Coordinates of N, CA and C in Angstrom, one line a residue:
M190 N 10.0 12.9 -1.7 CA 9.1 12.3 -2.7 C 7.8 11.9 -2.0
S191 N 6.7 12.2 -2.6 CA 5.4 11.8 -2.0 C 5.2 10.3 -2.3
M192 N 4.2 9.8 -1.5 CA 3.8 8.4 -1.7 C 3.3 8.2 -3.1
R193 N 2.6 9.1 -3.7 CA 2.1 8.9 -5.1 C 3.3 8.8 -6.0
E194 N 4.3 9.7 -5.9 CA 5.5 9.7 -6.7 C 6.3 8.4 -6.5
A195 N 6.4 7.9 -5.3 CA 7.1 6.7 -5.0 C 6.4 5.5 -5.6
L196 N 5.1 5.5 -5.6 CA 4.3 4.4 -6.2 C 4.5 4.4 -7.7
E197 N 4.4 5.6 -8.3 CA 4.6 5.7 -9.7 C 6.0 5.1 -10.1
A198 N 7.0 5.6 -9.4 CA 8.4 5.1 -9.7 C 8.6 3.6 -9.5
R199 N 8.0 3.1 -8.4 CA 8.1 1.6 -8.2 C 7.5 0.9 -9.3
L200 N 6.2 1.2 -9.7 CA 5.5 0.6 -10.8 C 6.3 0.7 -12.1
R201 N 6.7 1.9 -12.4 CA 7.5 2.1 -13.7 C 8.7 1.2 -13.7
D202 N 9.5 1.2 -12.7 CA 10.7 0.4 -12.6 C 10.5 -1.1 -12.6
A203 N 9.6 -1.6 -11.8 CA 9.4 -3.0 -11.6 C 8.7 -3.6 -12.8
L204 N 7.9 -2.9 -13.5 CA 7.1 -3.4 -14.6 C 7.6 -3.0 -16.0
D205 N 8.8 -2.3 -16.0 CA 9.3 -1.7 -17.2 C 8.2 -1.0 -18.0
A206 N 7.4 -0.2 -17.3 CA 6.2 0.5 -17.8 C 6.6 1.6 -18.7
T207 N 5.9 1.8 -19.8 CA 6.1 2.9 -20.7 C 5.2 4.1 -20.3
H208 N 4.2 3.9 -19.4 CA 3.3 4.9 -18.9 C 2.8 4.5 -17.6
V209 N 2.9 5.4 -16.6 CA 2.3 5.1 -15.3 C 1.7 6.4 -14.8
E210 N 0.4 6.4 -14.4 CA -0.3 7.6 -13.9 C -0.9 7.1 -12.6
V211 N -0.6 7.7 -11.5 CA -1.2 7.4 -10.2 C -1.9 8.6 -9.7
I212 N -3.2 8.5 -9.3 CA -4.0 9.5 -8.7 C -4.2 9.2 -7.3
D213 N -3.9 10.1 -6.4 CA -4.1 10.0 -4.9 C -5.6 10.4 -4.7
E214 N -6.4 9.4 -4.3 CA -7.8 9.7 -3.9 C -8.1 9.6 -2.5
S215 N -7.0 9.7 -1.7 CA -7.2 9.6 -0.2 C -8.2 10.6 0.4
H216 N -8.2 11.8 -0.2 CA -9.1 12.8 0.4 C -10.6 12.4 0.2
L217 N -10.9 11.5 -0.7 CA -12.3 11.0 -0.9 C -12.7 10.0 0.1
H218 N -11.7 9.5 0.9 CA -12.0 8.4 1.8 C -11.7 8.7 3.3
A219 N -11.6 10.0 3.6 CA -11.3 10.4 5.0 C -12.4 9.8 5.9
G220 N -11.9 9.2 7.0 CA -12.8 8.5 7.9 C -13.2 7.1 7.6
H221 N -12.8 6.6 6.4 CA -13.1 5.3 6.0 C -12.5 4.3 7.0
A222 N -13.3 3.3 7.4 CA -12.8 2.3 8.3 C -11.6 1.6 7.8
G223 N -10.5 1.6 8.6 CA -9.3 0.9 8.2 C -8.3 1.8 7.5
A224 N -8.7 3.0 7.1 CA -7.8 3.9 6.4 C -7.4 5.0 7.3
R225 N -6.1 5.0 7.7 CA -5.6 6.0 8.6 C -5.9 7.4 8.1
D226 N -6.7 8.1 8.7 CA -7.0 9.5 8.3 C -7.4 9.6 6.8
G227 N -7.9 8.6 6.2 CA -8.2 8.6 4.8 C -7.1 8.4 3.8
G228 N -5.9 8.1 4.3 CA -4.7 8.0 3.5 C -4.6 6.6 2.8
G229 N -3.8 6.6 1.7 CA -3.5 5.4 1.0 C -4.5 4.9 0.0
H230 N -5.4 5.7 -0.5 CA -6.3 5.3 -1.6 C -5.8 5.8 -2.9
Y231 N -5.4 4.9 -3.9 CA -4.8 5.3 -5.1 C -5.6 4.6 -6.3
R232 N -5.5 5.3 -7.4 CA -6.1 4.8 -8.7 C -4.9 5.0 -9.7
A233 N -4.7 3.9 -10.5 CA -3.6 3.9 -11.4 C -3.9 3.4 -12.8
V234 N -3.2 4.0 -13.8 CA -3.2 3.5 -15.2 C -1.7 3.1 -15.4
I235 N -1.5 1.8 -15.9 CA -0.2 1.3 -16.1 C -0.1 0.6 -17.4
V236 N 0.9 1.0 -18.2 CA 1.1 0.5 -19.6 C 2.4 -0.2 -19.6
S237 N 2.4 -1.6 -19.9 CA 3.6 -2.3 -19.8 C 3.5 -3.6 -20.8
E238 N 4.5 -3.9 -21.4 CA 4.6 -5.1 -22.3 C 4.5 -6.3 -21.4
R239 N 4.8 -6.2 -20.1 CA 4.8 -7.3 -19.2 C 3.4 -7.9 -19.0
F240 N 2.4 -7.1 -19.4 CA 1.0 -7.6 -19.3 C 0.5 -8.4 -20.5
A241 N 1.4 -8.5 -21.5 CA 1.1 -9.2 -22.8 C 0.7 -10.7 -22.5
G242 N -0.4 -11.1 -23.0 CA -0.8 -12.5 -22.8 C -1.5 -12.8 -21.4
L243 N -1.5 -11.8 -20.6 CA -2.2 -11.9 -19.3 C -3.6 -11.4 -19.3
G244 N -4.5 -12.1 -18.6 CA -5.8 -11.6 -18.5 C -5.8 -10.5 -17.4
R245 N -7.0 -9.8 -17.3 CA -7.1 -8.7 -16.3 C -6.6 -9.1 -14.9
V246 N -7.1 -10.2 -14.4 CA -6.8 -10.7 -13.1 C -5.3 -10.9 -12.9
K247 N -4.7 -11.6 -13.8 CA -3.3 -11.9 -13.8 C -2.4 -10.7 -13.8
A248 N -2.8 -9.7 -14.7 CA -2.1 -8.4 -14.8 C -2.2 -7.7 -13.4
Q249 N -3.4 -7.7 -12.8 CA -3.5 -7.0 -11.5 C -2.8 -7.7 -10.4
Q250 N -2.7 -9.0 -10.5 CA -1.9 -9.8 -9.5 C -0.4 -9.4 -9.6
L251 N 0.0 -9.3 -10.9 CA 1.4 -8.9 -11.1 C 1.7 -7.5 -10.4
V252 N 0.8 -6.6 -10.6 CA 0.9 -5.2 -10.0 C 0.9 -5.3 -8.5
F253 N -0.1 -6.1 -8.0 CA -0.1 -6.2 -6.5 C 1.1 -6.8 -5.9
G254 N 1.7 -7.7 -6.7 CA 3.0 -8.3 -6.2 C 4.1 -7.3 -6.1
V255 N 4.1 -6.3 -6.9 CA 5.1 -5.2 -6.9 C 4.9 -4.4 -5.6
V256 N 3.7 -4.2 -5.2 CA 3.5 -3.3 -4.0 C 3.0 -4.1 -2.8
R257 N 3.2 -5.3 -2.8 CA 2.7 -6.2 -1.7 C 3.2 -5.7 -0.3
D258 N 4.4 -5.2 -0.2 CA 5.0 -4.8 1.1 C 4.4 -3.5 1.5
W259 N 3.7 -2.7 0.6 CA 3.1 -1.5 1.0 C 1.6 -1.6 1.3
M260 N 1.0 -2.7 0.9 CA -0.4 -2.9 1.1 C -0.7 -3.1 2.6
G261 N -1.8 -2.4 3.0 CA -2.2 -2.4 4.4 C -1.4 -1.4 5.3
R262 N -0.4 -0.8 4.8 CA 0.3 0.2 5.5 C 0.3 1.5 4.7
E263 N 1.2 1.7 3.8 CA 1.2 2.9 2.9 C 0.0 3.0 2.0
I264 N -0.4 1.8 1.5 CA -1.6 1.7 0.6 C -2.7 0.9 1.2
H265 N -3.8 1.6 1.3 CA -5.0 0.9 1.9 C -5.8 0.3 0.7
A266 N -5.9 1.0 -0.4 CA -6.7 0.6 -1.6 C -6.0 1.0 -2.9
L267 N -5.9 0.1 -3.9 CA -5.3 0.5 -5.2 C -6.2 -0.1 -6.2
S268 N -6.8 0.8 -7.0 CA -7.6 0.3 -8.2 C -6.7 0.7 -9.4
M269 N -7.0 -0.1 -10.5 CA -6.1 0.1 -11.7 C -6.7 -0.3 -13.0
K270 N -6.1 0.3 -14.0 CA -6.3 -0.1 -15.4 C -5.0 -0.5 -15.9
T271 N -4.9 -1.7 -16.5 CA -3.6 -2.1 -17.1 C -3.8 -2.3 -18.6
F272 N -2.7 -1.9 -19.3 CA -2.7 -2.0 -20.8 C -1.4 -2.5 -21.3
V273 N -1.4 -3.2 -22.4 CA -0.1 -3.4 -23.1 C 0.0 -2.2 -24.0
P274 N 1.2 -1.8 -24.5 CA 1.4 -0.6 -25.3 C 0.4 -0.5 -26.5
D275 N 0.1 -1.6 -27.2 CA -0.8 -1.5 -28.4 C -2.2 -1.2 -28.0
E276 N -2.7 -1.7 -26.8 CA -4.0 -1.3 -26.3 C -4.0 0.1 -26.0
W277 N -3.0 0.6 -25.3 CA -2.9 2.0 -24.9 C -2.9 2.9 -26.1
A278 N -2.2 2.6 -27.1 CA -2.1 3.4 -28.3 C -3.4 3.5 -29.0
G279 N -4.2 2.4 -28.9 CA -5.5 2.4 -29.5 C -6.6 3.1 -28.8
S280 N -6.4 3.2 -27.4 CA -7.5 3.8 -26.6 C -7.1 5.1 -26.0
A281 N -5.9 5.1 -25.5 CA -5.3 6.3 -24.8 C -6.3 7.1 -24.0
P282 N -7.0 6.5 -23.0 CA -7.9 7.3 -22.1 C -7.1 8.3 -21.3
S283 N -7.8 9.4 -21.0 CA -7.2 10.4 -20.2 C -7.5 10.2 -18.8
G284 N -6.6 10.0 -17.9 CA -6.8 9.8 -16.5 C -7.2 8.3 -16.2
A285 N -7.1 8.0 -15.0 CA -7.4 6.7 -14.5 C -8.9 6.6 -14.1
D286 N -9.7 6.5 -15.2 CA -11.1 6.8 -15.0 C -11.9 5.7 -14.2
D287 N -11.5 4.5 -14.2 CA -12.1 3.5 -13.4 C -11.2 2.3 -13.2
A288 N -11.7 1.3 -12.4 CA -10.8 0.2 -12.0 C -10.9 -1.0 -12.9
T289 N -11.4 -0.9 -14.1 CA -11.4 -2.0 -14.9 C -10.4 -1.9 -16.1
R290 N -10.1 -3.0 -16.6 CA -9.1 -3.0 -17.7 C -9.8 -2.8 -19.0

């Protein structure tokens, strides 16, 4: 299982997510200071009812709590968009286009 697949599985399981999409952008950061050979840069879209009632920062803190033990090792950078299912159904963007909710 690739790191991208492992990250998707962990996020899906820990957050009871109905949709998780992780894009490995490590190749865009080759040589970046602090990133081993450019590895560990990911962008994600996560849809979960667990984000209900949370603001953007709290939702992202919840996600970072799930991957805390991978940060700084397997993951150098993680940007994300978080949605509750109703938001996702109303917008359904294709791909993890940017790091804002």
